[in-house]
Amino acid sequence: MSTLKEKTASGLFWAAMNNGSMQILNAVIGIFLARLLDPADYGLVGMITIFTAIAGCLQDSGFTTALINLKEPEHKDYNSVFWFSLLMGCSLYLLLFFCAPLIAEFYHQEKLTLLCRIAFLSLPLSAFGIVPQAYLSKRLIIKPVTIQRIVVLTISGITGITLALKGMGYWALIVQQLVYTGLQSFGKYFLMPFRPTLDIDFTPVKRMFDFSSKILITNIISQVSQNILTVIFGRIFPVKTVGNFTQGWKWNNMASGFVSGMLAQVAQPVFVSIQNEEDRQLHILRKMTRFTAFLAFPAMFGLAIIAPEFIVLLISDKWIDSVPILQILCISGAFIPIYLPMQQLIVSQGRSDIFMWANIAQIAIQIGVILIFAQQGIIAMVTAYSAFIALWTIVWQFFTKKIVDYRFLDLLKDLLPFLLSALAVCAIAYIVASLLPGMLLRMVAKIVIAVILYAIVMQIAGAQVMKECLGYLLHKKGKKSTESGLGQ
């Protein structure tokens, strides 16, 4: 049988392949769409994102996490959650259908009425994928999910680009999302053996609700946290400004999401499997935190230094106003993945109450901080948001220490070497490459110099996380070569 370490390493590898391929495809599709569409198109779609996100949390109601947290979930557990999610998704769609004119009035955009009624069809579609997601995550079945997501994203991306070429504007974004959601949900459904039955019994849902309700509240708070800037900006700034923010936010999330998405597929099942082993929990938590810092800091700081060239060369200078927004958001994007191992450890111990209250406090303070800077404009508000997100890492460490003995000094030891190294190499790469002519040459030089310098620094410092990553990849490559030789 595979050891926990082997399962975790394999899970991280395929999760990395999953998120890496997804982010590359998303980037390619995003580049085409951004060149074909205007900031106002992205602004309109961005305004309604928070409603879809919160409704999605309600139809899930924390049961995905609750199912993963069960030691041995049975058919009746999956069946109960499936029918609950489907009924909730359909009910929420009907509610939002009739609320669409109120949303349009709030933003002073009459065209949002029809847009909302079409876009919110994603809710009943996504309901079919909730139980499959829990089932596949519980068993760390990542490889087939990776392949399926790549196929689905390719199909939906081609659909969106085709509609954009035909001059469909923001409808290209809406239809792309609907195609992606539908194919993704039904694709996962056919990847698992579970099939819903008509012997509907909501008793398992009621039993899990004490735990899942806290996850639900936390997820809603998290979505408000992620989308509150778009709501505020949509109310007080022109649609074009909202579109520029949405573009910067998208690229920041894609880079940050590569790391956090990879960990999200592995962390909770791993921590659940060692619930009563505090020493192992602390050991794995610290290793995950160092691994996250090893990837997140150079990735996000690197994106910040190439942002001007990246935006202008790939999606044209009509998006130039999104550059400073993206650069500032990269600060928060570097720290958000750091939260995840600590959050998943807390949840795996059944302490959804800590998880909930920490998120409630975060969003409450965050909104206050953002609004304080409202008079100073969008750049000041985004800066305040990013600084707050970075500092809130300390709060997650405080709550984590209630579960395992993860001290503040331990957090600093896990983060600072990678944080300072990434800052130093990115600063050097930026200064050296700035002397070169041509935007393309500068961008390539920044990337190459930063990657080489970071690898050298990690090698000199003897970073164990890099050695383990390289060791796993070399072992996997060697294993494949051996199998190939045996096959011949």
Short mmCIF file of C-alpha atoms in Angstrom, two decimals:
data_model
loop_
_atom_site.label_atom_id
_atom_site.label_comp_id
_atom_site.label_asym_id
_atom_site.label_seq_id
_atom_site.Cartn_x
_atom_site.Cartn_y
_atom_site.Cartn_z
CA MET A 1 0.00 0.00 0.00
CA SER A 2 1.15 3.52 -0.70
CA THR A 3 2.40 5.46 2.28
CA LEU A 4 0.81 8.77 3.23
CA LYS A 5 3.92 10.57 1.97
CA GLU A 6 3.69 8.88 -1.44
CA LYS A 7 -0.03 9.59 -1.71
CA THR A 8 0.53 13.24 -0.77
CA ALA A 9 3.41 13.63 -3.22
CA SER A 10 1.44 11.98 -6.01
CA GLY A 11 -1.62 14.07 -5.18
CA LEU A 12 0.42 17.28 -5.24
CA PHE A 13 2.04 16.26 -8.53
CA TRP A 14 -1.27 15.65 -10.29
CA ALA A 15 -2.83 18.66 -8.62
CA ALA A 16 0.07 20.73 -9.95
CA MET A 17 -0.49 19.26 -13.41
CA ASN A 18 -4.21 19.98 -13.02
CA ASN A 19 -3.83 23.59 -11.94
CA GLY A 20 -0.81 24.26 -14.12
CA SER A 21 -2.49 23.10 -17.30
CA MET A 22 -5.69 24.89 -16.31
CA GLN A 23 -3.89 28.18 -15.66
CA ILE A 24 -1.97 27.97 -18.94
CA LEU A 25 -5.17 27.28 -20.85
CA ASN A 26 -6.98 30.01 -18.93
CA ALA A 27 -4.17 32.41 -19.77
CA VAL A 28 -4.30 31.61 -23.49
CA ILE A 29 -8.09 31.91 -23.58
CA GLY A 30 -7.98 35.05 -21.44
CA ILE A 31 -5.48 36.68 -23.78
CA PHE A 32 -7.68 36.09 -26.83
CA LEU A 33 -10.83 37.30 -25.07
CA ALA A 34 -9.15 40.38 -23.57
CA ARG A 35 -7.92 41.44 -26.99
CA LEU A 36 -11.38 40.97 -28.52
CA LEU A 37 -13.50 42.45 -25.72
CA ASP A 38 -13.53 45.82 -23.94
CA PRO A 39 -13.05 46.68 -20.25
CA ALA A 40 -16.78 47.51 -20.04
CA ASP A 41 -17.66 43.92 -21.05
CA TYR A 42 -15.58 42.51 -18.19
CA GLY A 43 -16.96 45.18 -15.87
CA LEU A 44 -20.58 44.14 -16.45
CA VAL A 45 -19.85 40.45 -15.90
CA GLY A 46 -17.71 41.23 -12.86
CA MET A 47 -20.57 43.13 -11.21
CA ILE A 48 -22.73 40.01 -10.89
CA THR A 49 -19.98 37.58 -9.88
CA ILE A 50 -20.68 38.00 -6.18
CA PHE A 51 -24.32 36.86 -6.58
CA THR A 52 -23.30 33.66 -8.39
CA ALA A 53 -20.56 33.02 -5.86
CA ILE A 54 -22.78 33.41 -2.79
CA ALA A 55 -25.58 31.35 -4.36
CA GLY A 56 -23.01 28.66 -5.14
CA CYS A 57 -22.02 28.58 -1.47
CA LEU A 58 -25.66 28.21 -0.45
CA GLN A 59 -26.35 25.28 -2.76
CA ASP A 60 -23.19 23.54 -1.51
CA SER A 61 -23.90 24.57 2.12
CA GLY A 62 -20.55 23.20 3.25
CA PHE A 63 -21.53 19.59 2.49
CA THR A 64 -18.60 19.02 0.12
CA THR A 65 -16.24 19.62 3.03
CA ALA A 66 -18.48 17.69 5.41
CA LEU A 67 -18.47 14.61 3.14
CA ILE A 68 -14.68 14.73 2.82
CA ASN A 69 -14.43 15.00 6.61
CA LEU A 70 -16.45 11.79 7.15
CA LYS A 71 -14.26 8.75 7.78
CA GLU A 72 -16.39 6.42 5.61
CA PRO A 73 -19.25 8.23 3.81
CA GLU A 74 -22.00 5.91 2.59
CA HIS A 75 -24.42 6.00 -0.36
CA LYS A 76 -27.16 7.56 1.77
CA ASP A 77 -24.81 10.43 2.69
CA TYR A 78 -23.96 11.19 -0.95
CA ASN A 79 -27.57 10.74 -2.05
CA SER A 80 -28.89 13.12 0.58
CA VAL A 81 -26.42 15.85 -0.35
CA PHE A 82 -27.04 15.36 -4.09
CA TRP A 83 -30.79 16.00 -3.85
CA PHE A 84 -30.35 18.84 -1.39
CA SER A 85 -27.87 20.59 -3.72
CA LEU A 86 -30.07 20.12 -6.79
CA LEU A 87 -33.20 21.45 -5.08
CA MET A 88 -31.27 24.36 -3.59
CA GLY A 89 -29.68 25.24 -6.94
CA CYS A 90 -33.04 25.34 -8.74
CA SER A 91 -34.66 27.37 -5.94
CA LEU A 92 -31.84 29.91 -5.90
CA TYR A 93 -32.04 30.33 -9.66
CA LEU A 94 -35.74 31.16 -9.45
CA LEU A 95 -35.11 33.65 -6.65
CA LEU A 96 -32.31 35.42 -8.54
CA PHE A 97 -34.34 35.37 -11.77
CA PHE A 98 -36.96 37.59 -10.17
CA CYS A 99 -34.33 39.71 -8.36
CA ALA A 100 -32.47 40.50 -11.61
CA PRO A 101 -34.19 43.92 -12.11
CA LEU A 102 -33.16 44.95 -8.57
CA ILE A 103 -29.53 44.05 -9.31
CA ALA A 104 -29.65 46.09 -12.51
CA GLU A 105 -31.09 49.05 -10.61
CA PHE A 106 -28.40 48.83 -7.90
CA TYR A 107 -25.63 49.19 -10.49
CA HIS A 108 -27.60 51.59 -12.72
CA GLN A 109 -27.15 49.17 -15.67
CA GLU A 110 -30.46 48.18 -17.27
CA LYS A 111 -28.86 45.52 -19.50
CA LEU A 112 -27.93 43.51 -16.40
CA THR A 113 -31.49 42.20 -16.06
CA LEU A 114 -31.29 39.79 -19.00
CA LEU A 115 -27.60 39.13 -18.41
CA CYS A 116 -28.33 37.97 -14.85
CA ARG A 117 -31.18 35.70 -15.87
CA ILE A 118 -28.95 33.88 -18.36
CA ALA A 119 -25.76 33.85 -16.26
CA PHE A 120 -27.47 32.42 -13.18
CA LEU A 121 -28.36 29.23 -15.10
CA SER A 122 -24.91 28.12 -13.92
CA LEU A 123 -26.45 27.37 -10.50
CA PRO A 124 -28.63 24.37 -11.38
CA LEU A 125 -25.90 23.18 -13.75
CA SER A 126 -23.19 23.28 -11.07
CA ALA A 127 -25.45 21.43 -8.58
CA PHE A 128 -24.74 18.17 -10.42
CA GLY A 129 -21.03 18.50 -9.70
CA ILE A 130 -21.09 19.01 -5.92
CA VAL A 131 -21.28 15.37 -4.79
CA PRO A 132 -18.87 14.18 -7.53
CA GLN A 133 -16.34 16.78 -6.36
CA ALA A 134 -16.58 15.52 -2.78
CA TYR A 135 -16.33 11.87 -3.85
CA LEU A 136 -13.28 12.40 -6.08
CA SER A 137 -11.49 14.67 -3.59
CA LYS A 138 -12.09 12.25 -0.72
CA ARG A 139 -10.26 9.54 -2.64
CA LEU A 140 -7.54 11.84 -4.05
CA ILE A 141 -8.67 10.91 -7.58
CA ILE A 142 -6.93 13.76 -9.37
CA LYS A 143 -5.43 12.42 -12.62
CA PRO A 144 -8.73 11.78 -14.49
CA VAL A 145 -10.13 15.04 -13.12
CA THR A 146 -7.11 16.84 -14.57
CA ILE A 147 -7.68 15.39 -18.03
CA GLN A 148 -11.39 16.13 -17.91
CA ARG A 149 -10.88 19.75 -16.82
CA ILE A 150 -8.42 20.36 -19.66
CA VAL A 151 -10.90 19.05 -22.24
CA VAL A 152 -13.79 21.04 -20.77
CA LEU A 153 -11.82 24.28 -20.54
CA THR A 154 -10.65 23.89 -24.14
CA ILE A 155 -14.21 23.42 -25.41
CA SER A 156 -15.63 26.31 -23.38
CA GLY A 157 -12.69 28.55 -24.32
CA ILE A 158 -13.16 27.92 -28.04
CA THR A 159 -16.87 28.67 -27.60
CA GLY A 160 -16.15 31.99 -25.88
CA ILE A 161 -13.55 33.07 -28.43
CA THR A 162 -15.85 32.17 -31.34
CA LEU A 163 -18.67 34.30 -29.90
CA ALA A 164 -16.27 37.18 -29.22
CA LEU A 165 -15.09 37.07 -32.84
CA LYS A 166 -18.72 37.31 -33.91
CA GLY A 167 -19.07 40.53 -31.89
CA MET A 168 -21.17 39.11 -29.06
CA GLY A 169 -19.36 41.20 -26.41
CA TYR A 170 -20.06 40.24 -22.81
CA TRP A 171 -22.30 37.38 -23.94
CA ALA A 172 -19.13 35.55 -24.99
CA LEU A 173 -18.04 35.51 -21.34
CA ILE A 174 -21.45 34.39 -20.08
CA VAL A 175 -21.87 31.53 -22.55
CA GLN A 176 -18.28 30.40 -22.00
CA GLN A 177 -18.95 30.11 -18.26
CA LEU A 178 -22.21 28.21 -18.78
CA VAL A 179 -20.58 25.72 -21.14
CA TYR A 180 -17.68 25.22 -18.72
CA THR A 181 -19.93 24.74 -15.68
CA GLY A 182 -22.27 22.30 -17.41
CA LEU A 183 -19.58 20.12 -18.96
CA GLN A 184 -17.49 20.18 -15.78
CA SER A 185 -20.39 19.08 -13.56
CA PHE A 186 -21.61 16.27 -15.80
CA GLY A 187 -18.05 15.19 -16.57
CA LYS A 188 -17.27 14.67 -12.87
CA TYR A 189 -20.62 12.93 -12.46
CA PHE A 190 -19.58 10.22 -14.94
CA LEU A 191 -16.11 9.84 -13.37
CA MET A 192 -17.51 8.24 -10.21
CA PRO A 193 -19.58 5.10 -9.55
CA PHE A 194 -22.17 6.86 -7.35
CA ARG A 195 -25.62 7.35 -8.87
CA PRO A 196 -28.48 9.13 -7.06
CA THR A 197 -31.56 7.12 -6.15
CA LEU A 198 -35.12 8.22 -5.48
CA ASP A 199 -35.16 6.98 -1.87
CA ILE A 200 -34.58 10.55 -0.73
CA ASP A 201 -33.73 10.94 2.94
CA PHE A 202 -32.39 14.23 4.29
CA THR A 203 -31.40 12.74 7.66
CA PRO A 204 -27.67 12.66 6.74
CA VAL A 205 -27.88 16.30 5.67
CA LYS A 206 -29.42 17.21 9.02
CA ARG A 207 -26.73 15.23 10.85
CA MET A 208 -23.90 16.98 9.01
CA PHE A 209 -25.44 20.45 9.20
CA ASP A 210 -23.93 21.41 12.56
CA PHE A 211 -20.49 21.10 10.99
CA SER A 212 -21.35 22.17 7.44
CA SER A 213 -23.30 25.27 8.49
CA LYS A 214 -20.13 26.84 9.83
CA ILE A 215 -18.34 25.99 6.60
CA LEU A 216 -21.27 27.56 4.71
CA ILE A 217 -21.04 30.81 6.64
CA THR A 218 -17.28 30.82 6.18
CA ASN A 219 -17.53 30.20 2.44
CA ILE A 220 -20.03 33.04 2.06
CA ILE A 221 -17.75 35.33 4.02
CA SER A 222 -14.85 34.23 1.84
CA GLN A 223 -16.76 34.99 -1.36
CA VAL A 224 -17.80 38.38 -0.02
CA SER A 225 -14.14 39.00 0.83
CA GLN A 226 -13.03 38.07 -2.70
CA ASN A 227 -15.75 40.06 -4.48
CA ILE A 228 -16.43 43.01 -2.19
CA LEU A 229 -14.04 45.26 -4.10
CA THR A 230 -15.92 44.64 -7.36
CA VAL A 231 -19.23 45.45 -5.65
CA ILE A 232 -17.91 48.67 -4.12
CA PHE A 233 -16.14 49.73 -7.31
CA GLY A 234 -19.21 48.86 -9.41
CA ARG A 235 -21.28 51.20 -7.26
CA ILE A 236 -18.91 54.20 -7.19
CA PHE A 237 -16.70 53.94 -10.31
CA PRO A 238 -17.41 53.81 -14.08
CA VAL A 239 -17.86 50.41 -15.75
CA LYS A 240 -14.49 50.77 -17.52
CA THR A 241 -12.68 51.19 -14.19
CA VAL A 242 -14.41 48.10 -12.85
CA GLY A 243 -13.33 46.24 -15.98
CA ASN A 244 -9.68 47.21 -15.46
CA PHE A 245 -9.86 46.02 -11.86
CA THR A 246 -11.52 42.77 -12.96
CA GLN A 247 -8.72 42.15 -15.46
CA GLY A 248 -6.00 42.73 -12.85
CA TRP A 249 -7.91 40.59 -10.35
CA LYS A 250 -8.25 37.76 -12.88
CA TRP A 251 -4.54 37.49 -13.67
CA ASN A 252 -3.63 37.76 -9.99
CA ASN A 253 -6.09 34.99 -9.10
CA MET A 254 -4.84 32.74 -11.87
CA ALA A 255 -1.25 32.91 -10.61
CA SER A 256 -2.18 32.67 -6.93
CA GLY A 257 -4.77 30.00 -7.65
CA PHE A 258 -2.17 27.70 -9.18
CA VAL A 259 -0.59 27.19 -5.76
CA SER A 260 -3.69 27.34 -3.56
CA GLY A 261 -5.72 25.16 -5.92
CA MET A 262 -3.02 22.51 -5.91
CA LEU A 263 -2.94 22.37 -2.10
CA ALA A 264 -6.73 22.54 -1.78
CA GLN A 265 -7.07 19.17 -3.53
CA VAL A 266 -4.70 17.44 -1.11
CA ALA A 267 -4.47 19.19 2.27
CA GLN A 268 -7.79 18.36 3.93
CA PRO A 269 -7.85 14.62 3.04
CA VAL A 270 -4.27 14.30 4.31
CA PHE A 271 -4.98 16.07 7.61
CA VAL A 272 -8.18 14.05 8.10
CA SER A 273 -6.17 10.82 7.79
CA ILE A 274 -3.95 11.83 10.76
CA GLN A 275 -6.55 13.58 12.92
CA ASN A 276 -5.23 12.21 16.23
CA GLU A 277 -1.50 12.54 15.56
CA GLU A 278 -0.51 16.06 16.61
CA ASP A 279 3.22 15.68 15.93
CA ARG A 280 2.62 14.48 12.39
CA GLN A 281 0.06 17.21 11.82
CA LEU A 282 2.55 19.90 12.82
CA HIS A 283 5.28 18.32 10.70
CA ILE A 284 3.08 18.14 7.60
CA LEU A 285 1.67 21.63 8.21
CA ARG A 286 5.15 23.14 8.26
CA LYS A 287 6.22 21.23 5.18
CA MET A 288 3.11 22.38 3.30
CA THR A 289 3.67 25.98 4.43
CA ARG A 290 7.29 25.94 3.25
CA PHE A 291 6.24 24.34 -0.04
CA THR A 292 3.59 27.03 -0.53
CA ALA A 293 6.02 29.84 0.25
CA PHE A 294 8.63 28.28 -2.05
CA LEU A 295 6.19 28.59 -4.97
CA ALA A 296 3.90 31.51 -4.12
CA PHE A 297 6.40 34.28 -3.36
CA PRO A 298 8.55 34.03 -6.52
CA ALA A 299 5.47 33.42 -8.71
CA MET A 300 3.55 36.46 -7.46
CA PHE A 301 6.49 38.87 -7.15
CA GLY A 302 7.62 37.70 -10.58
CA LEU A 303 4.21 38.50 -12.05
CA ALA A 304 4.38 41.96 -10.47
CA ILE A 305 7.69 42.86 -12.16
CA ILE A 306 6.59 41.67 -15.62
CA ALA A 307 3.06 43.13 -15.37
CA PRO A 308 3.64 46.17 -17.66
CA GLU A 309 5.10 44.10 -20.49
CA PHE A 310 2.72 41.21 -19.91
CA ILE A 311 -0.42 43.34 -20.13
CA VAL A 312 0.61 45.49 -23.10
CA LEU A 313 2.16 42.71 -25.20
CA LEU A 314 -0.46 40.05 -24.59
CA ILE A 315 -3.78 41.87 -24.23
CA SER A 316 -2.91 45.30 -25.72
CA ASP A 317 -2.41 48.76 -24.28
CA LYS A 318 -6.16 49.36 -23.87
CA TRP A 319 -5.69 47.52 -20.54
CA ILE A 320 -2.73 49.64 -19.38
CA ASP A 321 -4.73 51.03 -16.44
CA SER A 322 -4.96 47.52 -15.00
CA VAL A 323 -1.16 47.25 -14.60
CA PRO A 324 -0.73 49.06 -11.25
CA ILE A 325 -3.83 47.29 -9.91
CA LEU A 326 -2.36 43.90 -10.84
CA GLN A 327 1.02 44.75 -9.32
CA ILE A 328 -0.52 45.72 -5.99
CA LEU A 329 -2.83 42.70 -5.93
CA CYS A 330 0.20 40.43 -6.33
CA ILE A 331 1.04 41.19 -2.68
CA SER A 332 -2.23 39.70 -1.47
CA GLY A 333 -1.93 36.95 -4.07
CA ALA A 334 1.37 35.86 -2.52
CA PHE A 335 -0.11 35.46 0.96
CA ILE A 336 -3.56 33.95 0.27
CA PRO A 337 -2.09 30.48 -0.53
CA ILE A 338 -0.16 30.65 2.78
CA TYR A 339 -3.50 30.64 4.61
CA LEU A 340 -4.66 27.38 3.08
CA PRO A 341 -2.66 24.70 4.96
CA MET A 342 -3.56 26.34 8.29
CA GLN A 343 -7.23 26.60 7.32
CA GLN A 344 -7.42 22.98 6.17
CA LEU A 345 -5.78 21.74 9.37
CA ILE A 346 -8.36 23.63 11.46
CA VAL A 347 -11.27 22.24 9.40
CA SER A 348 -9.92 18.67 9.46
CA GLN A 349 -10.10 18.75 13.27
CA GLY A 350 -13.80 19.54 13.12
CA ARG A 351 -13.18 23.11 14.31
CA SER A 352 -15.36 24.75 11.71
CA ASP A 353 -16.31 27.27 14.44
CA ILE A 354 -12.76 28.68 14.53
CA PHE A 355 -12.68 28.68 10.73
CA MET A 356 -15.98 30.57 10.60
CA TRP A 357 -15.22 33.25 13.21
CA ALA A 358 -11.75 33.94 11.83
CA ASN A 359 -13.27 34.59 8.40
CA ILE A 360 -16.08 36.73 9.79
CA ALA A 361 -13.57 38.89 11.62
CA GLN A 362 -11.45 39.12 8.48
CA ILE A 363 -14.21 40.36 6.19
CA ALA A 364 -15.63 42.79 8.77
CA ILE A 365 -12.29 44.48 9.37
CA GLN A 366 -11.37 44.26 5.70
CA ILE A 367 -14.45 46.16 4.53
CA GLY A 368 -13.78 48.87 7.10
CA VAL A 369 -10.15 49.24 6.00
CA ILE A 370 -11.13 49.47 2.33
CA LEU A 371 -13.85 52.06 2.90
CA ILE A 372 -11.52 54.27 4.94
CA PHE A 373 -9.51 54.83 1.75
CA ALA A 374 -12.53 55.27 -0.57
CA GLN A 375 -11.93 58.99 -1.01
CA GLN A 376 -8.33 58.36 -2.16
CA GLY A 377 -9.38 56.36 -5.21
CA ILE A 378 -9.09 52.81 -6.49
CA ILE A 379 -5.29 52.46 -6.14
CA ALA A 380 -5.36 53.41 -2.46
CA MET A 381 -8.26 51.01 -1.80
CA VAL A 382 -6.50 48.10 -3.53
CA THR A 383 -3.29 48.87 -1.62
CA ALA A 384 -5.11 48.83 1.70
CA TYR A 385 -6.75 45.52 0.79
CA SER A 386 -3.45 43.85 -0.15
CA ALA A 387 -1.63 45.05 2.97
CA PHE A 388 -4.47 43.81 5.17
CA ILE A 389 -4.47 40.35 3.53
CA ALA A 390 -0.73 39.99 4.10
CA LEU A 391 -0.98 40.94 7.78
CA TRP A 392 -3.94 38.62 8.41
CA THR A 393 -1.55 35.65 8.02
CA ILE A 394 -0.58 36.30 11.65
CA VAL A 395 -4.20 35.83 12.73
CA TRP A 396 -4.44 32.43 11.01
CA GLN A 397 -1.24 31.38 12.76
CA PHE A 398 -2.80 32.41 16.09
CA PHE A 399 -5.88 30.24 15.50
CA THR A 400 -3.79 27.34 14.19
CA LYS A 401 -1.81 27.34 17.43
CA LYS A 402 -5.03 26.38 19.22
CA ILE A 403 -4.89 23.06 17.33
CA VAL A 404 -1.15 22.31 17.15
CA ASP A 405 1.88 24.04 18.63
CA TYR A 406 2.59 26.21 15.57
CA ARG A 407 4.32 29.26 17.01
CA PHE A 408 4.75 32.68 15.38
CA LEU A 409 8.50 32.11 15.31
CA ASP A 410 7.88 28.87 13.38
CA LEU A 411 5.78 30.79 10.84
CA LEU A 412 8.58 33.31 10.34
CA LYS A 413 11.13 30.53 9.89
CA ASP A 414 8.90 28.90 7.28
CA LEU A 415 8.14 32.08 5.32
CA LEU A 416 10.99 34.60 5.59
CA PRO A 417 13.71 32.67 3.72
CA PHE A 418 11.50 32.35 0.65
CA LEU A 419 9.95 35.82 0.99
CA LEU A 420 13.30 37.62 1.21
CA SER A 421 14.89 35.47 -1.50
CA ALA A 422 12.01 36.11 -3.90
CA LEU A 423 12.07 39.86 -3.23
CA ALA A 424 15.84 40.05 -3.76
CA VAL A 425 15.98 38.07 -7.01
CA CYS A 426 12.94 39.84 -8.48
CA ALA A 427 14.43 43.24 -7.61
CA ILE A 428 17.73 42.30 -9.30
CA ALA A 429 15.91 40.91 -12.35
CA TYR A 430 13.82 44.08 -12.64
CA ILE A 431 16.83 46.43 -12.41
CA VAL A 432 19.00 44.47 -14.85
CA ALA A 433 16.26 43.87 -17.42
CA SER A 434 15.14 47.52 -17.31
CA LEU A 435 18.38 48.42 -19.08
CA LEU A 436 17.39 46.39 -22.14
CA PRO A 437 15.48 47.78 -25.16
CA GLY A 438 12.13 46.40 -26.27
CA MET A 439 9.25 45.17 -24.10
CA LEU A 440 9.44 41.54 -25.20
CA LEU A 441 13.16 41.31 -24.50
CA ARG A 442 12.70 42.93 -21.09
CA MET A 443 9.90 40.56 -20.11
CA VAL A 444 11.82 37.44 -21.16
CA ALA A 445 14.98 38.71 -19.43
CA LYS A 446 13.11 39.37 -16.17
CA ILE A 447 11.70 35.84 -16.16
CA VAL A 448 14.97 34.10 -17.06
CA ILE A 449 17.11 36.10 -14.63
CA ALA A 450 14.64 35.67 -11.76
CA VAL A 451 14.25 31.90 -12.29
CA ILE A 452 17.99 31.27 -12.51
CA LEU A 453 18.82 33.47 -9.52
CA TYR A 454 16.09 31.92 -7.39
CA ALA A 455 17.25 28.39 -8.20
CA ILE A 456 20.84 29.35 -7.34
CA VAL A 457 19.82 30.95 -4.04
CA MET A 458 17.73 27.91 -3.08
CA GLN A 459 20.62 25.59 -3.98
CA ILE A 460 23.15 27.58 -1.95
CA ALA A 461 20.74 27.79 0.99
CA GLY A 462 20.18 24.03 0.82
CA ALA A 463 16.38 24.41 0.64
CA GLN A 464 14.98 20.98 1.49
CA VAL A 465 11.69 21.66 -0.27
CA MET A 466 13.45 22.13 -3.64
CA LYS A 467 15.47 18.95 -3.12
CA GLU A 468 12.32 16.98 -2.36
CA CYS A 469 10.47 18.38 -5.38
CA LEU A 470 13.37 17.57 -7.71
CA GLY A 471 13.81 14.17 -6.07
CA TYR A 472 10.18 13.27 -6.63
CA LEU A 473 10.20 14.41 -10.26
CA LEU A 474 13.45 12.55 -11.01
CA HIS A 475 12.12 9.43 -9.28
CA LYS A 476 8.90 9.62 -11.31
CA LYS A 477 10.85 10.10 -14.54
CA GLY A 478 13.17 7.20 -13.68
CA LYS A 479 10.21 4.98 -12.84
CA LYS A 480 8.60 5.72 -16.19
CA SER A 481 11.87 4.98 -18.02
CA THR A 482 12.17 1.63 -16.22
CA GLU A 483 8.57 0.69 -17.04
CA SER A 484 9.17 1.65 -20.67
CA GLY A 485 12.28 -0.53 -20.78
CA LEU A 486 10.45 -3.49 -19.25
CA GLY A 487 7.66 -3.04 -21.78
CA GLN A 488 10.13 -3.39 -24.63
#
